[in-house]
Every structure is written in C-alpha cells, then in structure tokens.
C-alpha cells in the first residue's frame, strides 16, 4: 500500500508584474515565500493568458544574462522566439517546451515570435527555473528545443492525459535531458477524472493549477487560477479529482542540499560567486547577441 503525500499548503501568486514588455506574469514562487519546500525549483512565472494587439514592434524581454541554473519555458498560447550567445535559437509554439541550461553563463533574449506579434492574439506561457548542483553550475550551456511531437503522453482516462516533459510516469519517460533529477508533467484533466500519480519519495513536489478545480487526496481543494499546492516528501502518491476541466503542471525534484545565493538572473552558492557572475557579465565573458531589429 503506497502512502499518500501530504498536502503542505496551497498558495496563490505573491506578485504580479511584467517581465520586459512581453510577459505579464503572476509569480507563484518564490514571491509567496515558498523556497525550501519547492527546492530544487527556484521560480515559477505564469504569463497571461493575455490578449496582445497586433504590434509594429515585437514585445518581449531583450538581452539579459543567466548563470547557475536552467530556465524551462512551456508554451500554451502564442509563440516565443529565442536567441542566445551560445549560438542557439528557436521558436516555441503551443505544446512545445524550451529547456535552457544556462550553467556557466548565457546571454539571451525572449521575444514574441514575429508572426504572432504582427497578428496579435492570446499569449500564455509558464517559465520555471530549475537549480543546478554546485558540480555543474559552471559547465557548458545547453539548449533543448523540445517540440510537441517529442513529448509522450500517459492516458489518464475520460479523455484526460499527462504529457511527460521530464522524468518518468508509469514507465513513460520525458525527452528533456536533465542534470537535477526532476519530473515535469503537463496535465489536462476533464471534469470527472480521478487519477493517482506516483511521485518519488523524498522529492519536493508541487501541483500547479493554471486553471480549473481539483481535489487533492480527497480533501484539499485547489480552485480558480494560478495556484500551487506543495506536497510533503514522505509517501509516493497524490490523487487528483477534477471537478471542472483543469490544466495543471506537476513538479517533483530531488532537493539540492547546498546554499542558494541569488541575485536577479544569477543563482550560485556563495556571495563571491554572485559578484564574479556580475563581473563576468560586465566583462562580456557570457557573450553578446548580434544586433537585430525587432520592427515588424
Ligand atoms: Mn531569460
């Protein structure tokens, strides 16, 4: 008999703000105080859903650096175009995922894709930051553009399913190459579905509700939009019962037992390493992007 993971708490966004002029986000953590309970995950921004008018200039966030962790972007509606100083580029469309390992340092920009920007429409994305252990924080950057077709699904009955982006569910493995052991599932539940998910014991886990109404473990309810329930490390099961059609992300990861020093786009282990990151960025050691005109 598998033990249920205990629901530790349910949280809404701790802040609403814009990232650049393209990402109107609700931040689910750490702005609401969630840190240790969700380690190795560092941050989750839920952008939109928001309608953008047809534009003559692409919205987004221009050149900026990252070091020491990974950024994972999941597209729901609209499209994002990425370019980075490691020479990688790509567009992610609805259903696609971009898994960028900044590691020793990357400078990139994240813009609304040109056709989307020109036409306008509803924009909806999630960006999740995953910490890296000390041993790989200064390794080579890596870019994985994962298309919708590469992401396998596990059938949950009633027309409901889980897309396995990273990690494993019931023997189905996600395509993302990972440094930190994590599971990341995109769940689409139809009203009336009851499903139980096995998650690793001693991982920190969260169930993020983008929209809907779901009862966890028969007692704890998450309802509305932009909420996260955190789960205890003990036990291996969480049960989900959808009261309405619901969209969720399930995150689970092995905690990294190391100090976290973060400063904006840099997440390292010590204060000195943060000062070094700032210096290296200013010295151009993370590279730069070739100029590009964002007029449409
Ligand atoms: Mn970024």
PDB file of C-alpha atoms and ligand atoms in Angstrom:
ATOM      1  CA  UNK A   1       0.000   0.000   0.000  1.00  0.00           C
ATOM      2  CA  UNK A   2       1.511   3.282  -1.127  1.00  0.00           C
ATOM      3  CA  UNK A   3       1.301   6.230   1.184  1.00  0.00           C
ATOM      4  CA  UNK A   4      -0.257   9.497   0.128  1.00  0.00           C
ATOM      5  CA  UNK A   5       1.964  12.548   0.076  1.00  0.00           C
ATOM      6  CA  UNK A   6       0.610  15.133   2.476  1.00  0.00           C
ATOM      7  CA  UNK A   7      -0.580  18.485   1.113  1.00  0.00           C
ATOM      8  CA  UNK A   8       1.569  21.028   2.995  1.00  0.00           C
ATOM      9  CA  UNK A   9      -0.053  24.227   1.778  1.00  0.00           C
ATOM     10  CA  UNK A  10      -1.909  25.959  -1.026  1.00  0.00           C
ATOM     11  CA  UNK A  11      -0.631  29.315  -2.336  1.00  0.00           C
ATOM     12  CA  UNK A  12      -1.581  31.937  -4.867  1.00  0.00           C
ATOM     13  CA  UNK A  13       0.775  34.345  -6.635  1.00  0.00           C
ATOM     14  CA  UNK A  14       2.917  36.548  -4.389  1.00  0.00           C
ATOM     15  CA  UNK A  15       3.370  39.157  -7.088  1.00  0.00           C
ATOM     16  CA  UNK A  16       2.024  40.296 -10.450  1.00  0.00           C
ATOM     17  CA  UNK A  17       4.462  42.119 -12.703  1.00  0.00           C
ATOM     18  CA  UNK A  18       5.758  42.488 -16.229  1.00  0.00           C
ATOM     19  CA  UNK A  19       8.924  40.802 -17.459  1.00  0.00           C
ATOM     20  CA  UNK A  20      10.061  43.143 -20.220  1.00  0.00           C
ATOM     21  CA  UNK A  21       7.033  44.322 -22.187  1.00  0.00           C
ATOM     22  CA  UNK A  22       6.007  40.840 -23.344  1.00  0.00           C
ATOM     23  CA  UNK A  23       5.338  38.753 -20.243  1.00  0.00           C
ATOM     24  CA  UNK A  24       2.597  39.855 -17.827  1.00  0.00           C
ATOM     25  CA  UNK A  25       3.295  37.312 -15.086  1.00  0.00           C
ATOM     26  CA  UNK A  26       1.801  36.018 -11.909  1.00  0.00           C
ATOM     27  CA  UNK A  27       4.724  34.738  -9.851  1.00  0.00           C
ATOM     28  CA  UNK A  28       3.807  31.576  -7.924  1.00  0.00           C
ATOM     29  CA  UNK A  29       7.175  31.317  -6.157  1.00  0.00           C
ATOM     30  CA  UNK A  30       9.342  32.468  -4.518  1.00  0.00           C
ATOM     31  CA  UNK A  31       7.386  35.735  -4.103  1.00  0.00           C
ATOM     32  CA  UNK A  32       4.811  33.954  -1.904  1.00  0.00           C
ATOM     33  CA  UNK A  33       7.576  32.771   0.458  1.00  0.00           C
ATOM     34  CA  UNK A  34       7.940  29.261  -0.983  1.00  0.00           C
ATOM     35  CA  UNK A  35      11.608  28.227  -1.095  1.00  0.00           C
ATOM     36  CA  UNK A  36      12.825  25.165   0.821  1.00  0.00           C
ATOM     37  CA  UNK A  37       9.564  23.257   0.262  1.00  0.00           C
ATOM     38  CA  UNK A  38       9.998  23.534  -3.522  1.00  0.00           C
ATOM     39  CA  UNK A  39      13.811  23.160  -3.810  1.00  0.00           C
ATOM     40  CA  UNK A  40      15.318  22.345  -6.446  1.00  0.00           C
ATOM     41  CA  UNK A  41      12.827  24.635  -8.231  1.00  0.00           C
ATOM     42  CA  UNK A  42      13.670  28.313  -7.831  1.00  0.00           C
ATOM     43  CA  UNK A  43      10.959  30.284  -9.553  1.00  0.00           C
ATOM     44  CA  UNK A  44       7.704  29.895 -11.462  1.00  0.00           C
ATOM     45  CA  UNK A  45       6.162  32.683 -13.524  1.00  0.00           C
ATOM     46  CA  UNK A  46       2.776  32.178 -15.165  1.00  0.00           C
ATOM     47  CA  UNK A  47       2.491  34.642 -18.070  1.00  0.00           C
ATOM     48  CA  UNK A  48      -1.014  35.506 -19.259  1.00  0.00           C
ATOM     49  CA  UNK A  49      -3.343  34.375 -20.618  1.00  0.00           C
ATOM     50  CA  UNK A  50      -3.448  37.879 -22.047  1.00  0.00           C
ATOM     51  CA  UNK A  51      -4.543  39.331 -25.375  1.00  0.00           C
ATOM     52  CA  UNK A  52      -1.927  41.351 -27.270  1.00  0.00           C
ATOM     53  CA  UNK A  53      -2.984  43.764 -30.032  1.00  0.00           C
ATOM     54  CA  UNK A  54      -1.294  43.497 -33.440  1.00  0.00           C
ATOM     55  CA  UNK A  55       2.058  45.262 -32.996  1.00  0.00           C
ATOM     56  CA  UNK A  56       4.642  47.015 -35.165  1.00  0.00           C
ATOM     57  CA  UNK A  57       7.487  46.002 -32.827  1.00  0.00           C
ATOM     58  CA  UNK A  58       7.923  42.594 -31.119  1.00  0.00           C
ATOM     59  CA  UNK A  59       7.214  42.585 -27.393  1.00  0.00           C
ATOM     60  CA  UNK A  60       9.416  40.597 -25.078  1.00  0.00           C
ATOM     61  CA  UNK A  61      12.499  40.819 -22.944  1.00  0.00           C
ATOM     62  CA  UNK A  62      15.740  41.960 -24.564  1.00  0.00           C
ATOM     63  CA  UNK A  63      19.304  40.831 -23.986  1.00  0.00           C
ATOM     64  CA  UNK A  64      19.939  39.646 -20.416  1.00  0.00           C
ATOM     65  CA  UNK A  65      22.183  37.033 -18.763  1.00  0.00           C
ATOM     66  CA  UNK A  66      21.674  33.889 -16.668  1.00  0.00           C
ATOM     67  CA  UNK A  67      24.163  31.745 -14.732  1.00  0.00           C
ATOM     68  CA  UNK A  68      23.936  28.748 -12.410  1.00  0.00           C
ATOM     69  CA  UNK A  69      20.559  27.204 -13.255  1.00  0.00           C
ATOM     70  CA  UNK A  70      18.134  26.201 -16.030  1.00  0.00           C
ATOM     71  CA  UNK A  71      15.161  28.064 -17.496  1.00  0.00           C
ATOM     72  CA  UNK A  72      12.251  25.962 -18.748  1.00  0.00           C
ATOM     73  CA  UNK A  73       9.614  27.658 -20.894  1.00  0.00           C
ATOM     74  CA  UNK A  74       6.325  25.885 -21.605  1.00  0.00           C
ATOM     75  CA  UNK A  75       4.136  27.406 -24.336  1.00  0.00           C
ATOM     76  CA  UNK A  76       0.326  27.231 -24.073  1.00  0.00           C
ATOM     77  CA  UNK A  77      -0.819  30.001 -26.442  1.00  0.00           C
ATOM     78  CA  UNK A  78       1.189  32.322 -28.670  1.00  0.00           C
ATOM     79  CA  UNK A  79       4.819  31.803 -29.619  1.00  0.00           C
ATOM     80  CA  UNK A  80       8.221  32.854 -28.273  1.00  0.00           C
ATOM     81  CA  UNK A  81      11.407  33.362 -30.234  1.00  0.00           C
ATOM     82  CA  UNK A  82      14.727  32.828 -28.503  1.00  0.00           C
ATOM     83  CA  UNK A  83      18.337  33.731 -29.404  1.00  0.00           C
ATOM     84  CA  UNK A  84      21.364  33.255 -27.186  1.00  0.00           C
ATOM     85  CA  UNK A  85      25.076  33.980 -27.023  1.00  0.00           C
ATOM     86  CA  UNK A  86      25.915  30.270 -27.268  1.00  0.00           C
ATOM     87  CA  UNK A  87      24.594  30.477 -30.852  1.00  0.00           C
ATOM     88  CA  UNK A  88      21.279  28.726 -30.198  1.00  0.00           C
ATOM     89  CA  UNK A  89      17.955  29.977 -31.433  1.00  0.00           C
ATOM     90  CA  UNK A  90      14.452  28.673 -31.860  1.00  0.00           C
ATOM     91  CA  UNK A  91      10.744  29.355 -31.706  1.00  0.00           C
ATOM     92  CA  UNK A  92       8.438  27.590 -29.284  1.00  0.00           C
ATOM     93  CA  UNK A  93       4.809  27.189 -30.247  1.00  0.00           C
ATOM     94  CA  UNK A  94       1.851  25.901 -28.182  1.00  0.00           C
ATOM     95  CA  UNK A  95       2.730  22.470 -26.776  1.00  0.00           C
ATOM     96  CA  UNK A  96       6.491  22.996 -27.189  1.00  0.00           C
ATOM     97  CA  UNK A  97       8.996  23.348 -24.375  1.00  0.00           C
ATOM     98  CA  UNK A  98      12.364  25.068 -24.267  1.00  0.00           C
ATOM     99  CA  UNK A  99      14.836  23.730 -21.728  1.00  0.00           C
ATOM    100  CA  UNK A 100      17.827  26.058 -21.494  1.00  0.00           C
ATOM    101  CA  UNK A 101      20.742  25.176 -19.260  1.00  0.00           C
ATOM    102  CA  UNK A 102      22.427  28.493 -18.584  1.00  0.00           C
ATOM    103  CA  UNK A 103      25.127  26.833 -16.441  1.00  0.00           C
ATOM    104  CA  UNK A 104      28.340  28.938 -16.716  1.00  0.00           C
ATOM    105  CA  UNK A 105      26.501  31.732 -18.468  1.00  0.00           C
ATOM    106  CA  UNK A 106      24.290  32.652 -21.357  1.00  0.00           C
ATOM    107  CA  UNK A 107      23.015  35.962 -22.651  1.00  0.00           C
ATOM    108  CA  UNK A 108      19.675  35.661 -24.396  1.00  0.00           C
ATOM    109  CA  UNK A 109      16.522  37.428 -25.485  1.00  0.00           C
ATOM    110  CA  UNK A 110      12.952  36.129 -25.318  1.00  0.00           C
ATOM    111  CA  UNK A 111      10.596  37.856 -27.755  1.00  0.00           C
ATOM    112  CA  UNK A 112       7.112  37.260 -29.085  1.00  0.00           C
ATOM    113  CA  UNK A 113       7.527  35.446 -32.411  1.00  0.00           C
ATOM    114  CA  UNK A 114       7.167  37.823 -35.402  1.00  0.00           C
ATOM    115  CA  UNK A 115       4.016  36.423 -36.999  1.00  0.00           C
ATOM    116  CA  UNK A 116       2.277  36.193 -33.628  1.00  0.00           C
ATOM    117  CA  UNK A 117       3.337  39.757 -32.763  1.00  0.00           C
ATOM    118  CA  UNK A 118       2.119  41.056 -36.133  1.00  0.00           C
ATOM    119  CA  UNK A 119      -1.264  39.318 -35.912  1.00  0.00           C
ATOM    120  CA  UNK A 120      -1.781  39.652 -32.177  1.00  0.00           C
ATOM    121  CA  UNK A 121      -3.607  37.107 -30.059  1.00  0.00           C
ATOM    122  CA  UNK A 122      -3.701  35.436 -26.697  1.00  0.00           C
ATOM    123  CA  UNK A 123      -0.341  34.790 -25.068  1.00  0.00           C
ATOM    124  CA  UNK A 124       0.099  32.182 -22.328  1.00  0.00           C
ATOM    125  CA  UNK A 125       3.397  30.671 -21.105  1.00  0.00           C
ATOM    126  CA  UNK A 126       4.990  29.273 -17.981  1.00  0.00           C
ATOM    127  CA  UNK A 127       8.641  29.803 -17.100  1.00  0.00           C
ATOM    128  CA  UNK A 128      10.157  27.580 -14.451  1.00  0.00           C
ATOM    129  CA  UNK A 129      13.694  27.888 -13.068  1.00  0.00           C
ATOM    130  CA  UNK A 130      15.446  24.678 -12.004  1.00  0.00           C
ATOM    131  CA  UNK A 131      18.556  24.929  -9.840  1.00  0.00           C
ATOM    132  CA  UNK A 132      21.805  23.187 -10.747  1.00  0.00           C
ATOM    133  CA  UNK A 133      24.050  21.479  -8.213  1.00  0.00           C
ATOM    134  CA  UNK A 134      27.416  23.131  -7.499  1.00  0.00           C
ATOM    135  CA  UNK A 135      29.256  20.499  -9.560  1.00  0.00           C
ATOM    136  CA  UNK A 136      27.612  21.612 -12.826  1.00  0.00           C
ATOM    137  CA  UNK A 137      26.864  25.306 -12.243  1.00  0.00           C
ATOM    138  CA  UNK A 138      29.923  26.265 -14.306  1.00  0.00           C
ATOM    139  CA  UNK A 139      29.527  23.612 -17.011  1.00  0.00           C
ATOM    140  CA  UNK A 140      28.851  24.384 -20.692  1.00  0.00           C
ATOM    141  CA  UNK A 141      25.465  25.929 -21.545  1.00  0.00           C
ATOM    142  CA  UNK A 142      22.987  23.674 -23.336  1.00  0.00           C
ATOM    143  CA  UNK A 143      19.815  24.361 -25.318  1.00  0.00           C
ATOM    144  CA  UNK A 144      16.974  21.899 -25.878  1.00  0.00           C
ATOM    145  CA  UNK A 145      14.107  22.943 -28.094  1.00  0.00           C
ATOM    146  CA  UNK A 146      11.551  20.207 -27.423  1.00  0.00           C
ATOM    147  CA  UNK A 147       8.673  20.060 -29.898  1.00  0.00           C
ATOM    148  CA  UNK A 148       5.142  18.984 -29.052  1.00  0.00           C
ATOM    149  CA  UNK A 149       5.603  15.790 -31.104  1.00  0.00           C
ATOM    150  CA  UNK A 150       8.566  14.702 -28.956  1.00  0.00           C
ATOM    151  CA  UNK A 151       6.570  14.800 -25.710  1.00  0.00           C
ATOM    152  CA  UNK A 152       4.821  11.486 -24.902  1.00  0.00           C
ATOM    153  CA  UNK A 153       1.504  11.254 -23.047  1.00  0.00           C
ATOM    154  CA  UNK A 154       0.139   8.939 -20.390  1.00  0.00           C
ATOM    155  CA  UNK A 155      -3.604   8.326 -20.711  1.00  0.00           C
ATOM    156  CA  UNK A 156      -5.494   9.152 -17.508  1.00  0.00           C
ATOM    157  CA  UNK A 157      -8.939   8.094 -18.768  1.00  0.00           C
ATOM    158  CA  UNK A 158     -12.031  10.248 -19.546  1.00  0.00           C
ATOM    159  CA  UNK A 159     -10.049  11.992 -22.329  1.00  0.00           C
ATOM    160  CA  UNK A 160      -7.552  13.208 -19.715  1.00  0.00           C
ATOM    161  CA  UNK A 161      -3.794  12.849 -20.074  1.00  0.00           C
ATOM    162  CA  UNK A 162      -0.384  13.786 -18.706  1.00  0.00           C
ATOM    163  CA  UNK A 163       2.346  14.979 -21.078  1.00  0.00           C
ATOM    164  CA  UNK A 164       5.708  13.826 -19.741  1.00  0.00           C
ATOM    165  CA  UNK A 165       8.195  16.651 -20.334  1.00  0.00           C
ATOM    166  CA  UNK A 166      10.901  15.393 -17.968  1.00  0.00           C
ATOM    167  CA  UNK A 167      11.340  12.422 -15.648  1.00  0.00           C
ATOM    168  CA  UNK A 168       9.022   9.451 -15.724  1.00  0.00           C
ATOM    169  CA  UNK A 169       5.426   8.468 -15.066  1.00  0.00           C
ATOM    170  CA  UNK A 170       4.311   4.820 -15.160  1.00  0.00           C
ATOM    171  CA  UNK A 171       7.288   3.844 -17.302  1.00  0.00           C
ATOM    172  CA  UNK A 172       6.850   6.672 -19.819  1.00  0.00           C
ATOM    173  CA  UNK A 173       9.931   8.877 -19.949  1.00  0.00           C
ATOM    174  CA  UNK A 174      10.127  12.544 -20.880  1.00  0.00           C
ATOM    175  CA  UNK A 175      12.553  13.771 -23.570  1.00  0.00           C
ATOM    176  CA  UNK A 176      14.305  16.519 -21.564  1.00  0.00           C
ATOM    177  CA  UNK A 177      17.927  15.822 -20.658  1.00  0.00           C
ATOM    178  CA  UNK A 178      18.330  16.866 -17.046  1.00  0.00           C
ATOM    179  CA  UNK A 179      21.105  17.436 -14.509  1.00  0.00           C
ATOM    180  CA  UNK A 180      18.928  17.631 -11.407  1.00  0.00           C
ATOM    181  CA  UNK A 181      16.538  14.653 -11.041  1.00  0.00           C
ATOM    182  CA  UNK A 182      13.105  16.174 -11.713  1.00  0.00           C
ATOM    183  CA  UNK A 183       9.703  15.181 -13.021  1.00  0.00           C
ATOM    184  CA  UNK A 184       7.693  17.704 -15.003  1.00  0.00           C
ATOM    185  CA  UNK A 185       4.216  16.769 -16.255  1.00  0.00           C
ATOM    186  CA  UNK A 186       1.656  18.880 -18.145  1.00  0.00           C
ATOM    187  CA  UNK A 187      -1.786  17.575 -17.127  1.00  0.00           C
ATOM    188  CA  UNK A 188      -5.070  18.173 -18.947  1.00  0.00           C
ATOM    189  CA  UNK A 189      -7.918  16.790 -16.873  1.00  0.00           C
ATOM    190  CA  UNK A 190     -11.540  16.579 -17.979  1.00  0.00           C
ATOM    191  CA  UNK A 191     -14.210  17.140 -15.335  1.00  0.00           C
ATOM    192  CA  UNK A 192     -14.933  13.891 -13.509  1.00  0.00           C
ATOM    193  CA  UNK A 193     -11.461  12.391 -13.957  1.00  0.00           C
ATOM    194  CA  UNK A 194      -9.907  10.734 -10.953  1.00  0.00           C
ATOM    195  CA  UNK A 195      -6.231   9.879 -11.281  1.00  0.00           C
ATOM    196  CA  UNK A 196      -3.440   8.900  -8.933  1.00  0.00           C
ATOM    197  CA  UNK A 197       0.151   9.815  -9.729  1.00  0.00           C
ATOM    198  CA  UNK A 198       3.225   8.122  -8.327  1.00  0.00           C
ATOM    199  CA  UNK A 199       5.971  10.571  -7.434  1.00  0.00           C
ATOM    200  CA  UNK A 200       9.348   9.721  -5.907  1.00  0.00           C
ATOM    201  CA  UNK A 201       9.576   9.634  -2.138  1.00  0.00           C
ATOM    202  CA  UNK A 202      11.920  12.285  -0.631  1.00  0.00           C
ATOM    203  CA  UNK A 203      11.446  14.611  -3.584  1.00  0.00           C
ATOM    204  CA  UNK A 204       9.853  18.018  -3.107  1.00  0.00           C
ATOM    205  CA  UNK A 205       6.716  18.281  -5.199  1.00  0.00           C
ATOM    206  CA  UNK A 206       4.095  20.772  -6.222  1.00  0.00           C
ATOM    207  CA  UNK A 207       0.821  20.678  -8.125  1.00  0.00           C
ATOM    208  CA  UNK A 208       0.360  23.927 -10.061  1.00  0.00           C
ATOM    209  CA  UNK A 209      -3.141  24.791 -11.183  1.00  0.00           C
ATOM    210  CA  UNK A 210      -3.230  27.076 -14.205  1.00  0.00           C
ATOM    211  CA  UNK A 211      -6.987  26.923 -14.342  1.00  0.00           C
ATOM    212  CA  UNK A 212      -9.716  24.644 -13.033  1.00  0.00           C
ATOM    213  CA  UNK A 213     -10.890  22.936  -9.879  1.00  0.00           C
ATOM    214  CA  UNK A 214      -9.130  19.874  -8.498  1.00  0.00           C
ATOM    215  CA  UNK A 215      -9.423  17.983  -5.207  1.00  0.00           C
ATOM    216  CA  UNK A 216      -6.123  16.534  -3.955  1.00  0.00           C
ATOM    217  CA  UNK A 217      -6.076  13.376  -1.828  1.00  0.00           C
ATOM    218  CA  UNK A 218      -9.869  13.598  -1.396  1.00  0.00           C
ATOM    219  CA  UNK A 219      -9.647  16.617   0.928  1.00  0.00           C
ATOM    220  CA  UNK A 220      -7.559  19.573  -0.219  1.00  0.00           C
ATOM    221  CA  UNK A 221      -9.018  21.704  -2.975  1.00  0.00           C
ATOM    222  CA  UNK A 222      -7.191  23.920  -5.487  1.00  0.00           C
ATOM    223  CA  UNK A 223      -9.567  26.036  -7.476  1.00  0.00           C
ATOM    224  CA  UNK A 224      -9.539  29.051  -9.775  1.00  0.00           C
ATOM    225  CA  UNK A 225      -6.365  30.203 -11.483  1.00  0.00           C
ATOM    226  CA  UNK A 226      -2.647  30.385 -10.690  1.00  0.00           C
ATOM    227  CA  UNK A 227      -2.349  28.346  -7.515  1.00  0.00           C
ATOM    228  CA  UNK A 228       0.177  25.849  -6.212  1.00  0.00           C
ATOM    229  CA  UNK A 229      -0.196  23.063  -3.663  1.00  0.00           C
ATOM    230  CA  UNK A 230       3.038  21.802  -2.114  1.00  0.00           C
ATOM    231  CA  UNK A 231       3.379  18.145  -1.130  1.00  0.00           C
ATOM    232  CA  UNK A 232       5.407  16.529   1.641  1.00  0.00           C
ATOM    233  CA  UNK A 233       8.475  14.391   0.901  1.00  0.00           C
ATOM    234  CA  UNK A 234       7.114  11.277   2.573  1.00  0.00           C
ATOM    235  CA  UNK A 235       4.897   8.927   0.619  1.00  0.00           C
ATOM    236  CA  UNK A 236       4.671   8.322  -3.104  1.00  0.00           C
ATOM    237  CA  UNK A 237       1.115   9.055  -4.228  1.00  0.00           C
ATOM    238  CA  UNK A 238      -1.057  12.042  -4.950  1.00  0.00           C
ATOM    239  CA  UNK A 239      -4.644  11.649  -6.101  1.00  0.00           C
ATOM    240  CA  UNK A 240      -6.355  14.243  -8.275  1.00  0.00           C
ATOM    241  CA  UNK A 241     -10.078  14.583  -8.871  1.00  0.00           C
ATOM    242  CA  UNK A 242     -11.104  17.176 -11.442  1.00  0.00           C
ATOM    243  CA  UNK A 243     -14.361  18.954 -10.607  1.00  0.00           C
ATOM    244  CA  UNK A 244     -14.024  21.048 -13.792  1.00  0.00           C
ATOM    245  CA  UNK A 245     -11.842  20.770 -16.882  1.00  0.00           C
ATOM    246  CA  UNK A 246      -8.405  21.656 -15.493  1.00  0.00           C
ATOM    247  CA  UNK A 247      -4.872  22.426 -16.664  1.00  0.00           C
ATOM    248  CA  UNK A 248      -2.082  21.606 -14.230  1.00  0.00           C
ATOM    249  CA  UNK A 249       1.672  21.241 -14.017  1.00  0.00           C
ATOM    250  CA  UNK A 250       3.101  18.665 -11.660  1.00  0.00           C
ATOM    251  CA  UNK A 251       6.670  19.313 -10.499  1.00  0.00           C
ATOM    252  CA  UNK A 252       8.782  16.975  -8.450  1.00  0.00           C
ATOM    253  CA  UNK A 253      12.508  17.132  -7.796  1.00  0.00           C
ATOM    254  CA  UNK A 254      15.358  15.943  -5.648  1.00  0.00           C
ATOM    255  CA  UNK A 255      16.275  18.736  -3.244  1.00  0.00           C
ATOM    256  CA  UNK A 256      19.775  20.202  -3.620  1.00  0.00           C
ATOM    257  CA  UNK A 257      21.279  20.479  -0.148  1.00  0.00           C
ATOM    258  CA  UNK A 258      23.546  23.447  -0.845  1.00  0.00           C
ATOM    259  CA  UNK A 259      23.362  27.147  -0.005  1.00  0.00           C
ATOM    260  CA  UNK A 260      21.476  29.296  -2.534  1.00  0.00           C
ATOM    261  CA  UNK A 261      22.718  32.826  -3.233  1.00  0.00           C
ATOM    262  CA  UNK A 262      20.644  34.504  -5.886  1.00  0.00           C
ATOM    263  CA  UNK A 263      20.840  37.964  -7.401  1.00  0.00           C
ATOM    264  CA  UNK A 264      18.446  38.649 -10.268  1.00  0.00           C
ATOM    265  CA  UNK A 265      19.405  36.328 -13.131  1.00  0.00           C
ATOM    266  CA  UNK A 266      22.294  34.642 -11.270  1.00  0.00           C
ATOM    267  CA  UNK A 267      21.879  31.754  -8.803  1.00  0.00           C
ATOM    268  CA  UNK A 268      25.074  30.491  -7.188  1.00  0.00           C
ATOM    269  CA  UNK A 269      26.230  29.010  -3.858  1.00  0.00           C
ATOM    270  CA  UNK A 270      28.130  31.966  -2.403  1.00  0.00           C
ATOM    271  CA  UNK A 271      28.136  35.741  -2.405  1.00  0.00           C
ATOM    272  CA  UNK A 272      31.589  35.807  -4.008  1.00  0.00           C
ATOM    273  CA  UNK A 273      30.329  33.677  -6.889  1.00  0.00           C
ATOM    274  CA  UNK A 274      27.485  36.143  -7.444  1.00  0.00           C
ATOM    275  CA  UNK A 275      29.944  39.057  -7.544  1.00  0.00           C
ATOM    276  CA  UNK A 276      32.046  37.098 -10.022  1.00  0.00           C
ATOM    277  CA  UNK A 277      28.955  36.473 -12.189  1.00  0.00           C
ATOM    278  CA  UNK A 278      28.131  40.202 -12.274  1.00  0.00           C
ATOM    279  CA  UNK A 279      31.753  40.973 -13.172  1.00  0.00           C
ATOM    280  CA  UNK A 280      31.925  38.268 -15.870  1.00  0.00           C
ATOM    281  CA  UNK A 281      28.717  39.532 -17.462  1.00  0.00           C
ATOM    282  CA  UNK A 282      30.009  43.113 -17.500  1.00  0.00           C
ATOM    283  CA  UNK A 283      33.320  41.906 -18.935  1.00  0.00           C
ATOM    284  CA  UNK A 284      31.442  40.222 -21.791  1.00  0.00           C
ATOM    285  CA  UNK A 285      32.504  36.718 -20.726  1.00  0.00           C
ATOM    286  CA  UNK A 286      28.944  35.420 -21.184  1.00  0.00           C
ATOM    287  CA  UNK A 287      28.976  36.736 -24.739  1.00  0.00           C
ATOM    288  CA  UNK A 288      26.603  39.076 -26.533  1.00  0.00           C
ATOM    289  CA  UNK A 289      23.919  38.841 -29.174  1.00  0.00           C
ATOM    290  CA  UNK A 290      24.306  40.175 -32.664  1.00  0.00           C
ATOM    291  CA  UNK A 291      22.078  43.250 -33.119  1.00  0.00           C
ATOM    292  CA  UNK A 292      18.654  42.545 -34.503  1.00  0.00           C
ATOM    293  CA  UNK A 293      15.857  44.868 -35.457  1.00  0.00           C
ATOM    294  CA  UNK A 294      12.549  43.954 -33.831  1.00  0.00           C
ATOM    295  CA  UNK A 295      10.423  46.108 -36.119  1.00  0.00           C
ATOM    296  CA  UNK A 296       7.795  44.095 -37.967  1.00  0.00           C
TER     297      UNK A 296
HETATM  298 MN1  LIG B   1      15.761  34.821 -19.519  1.00  0.00          MN
END
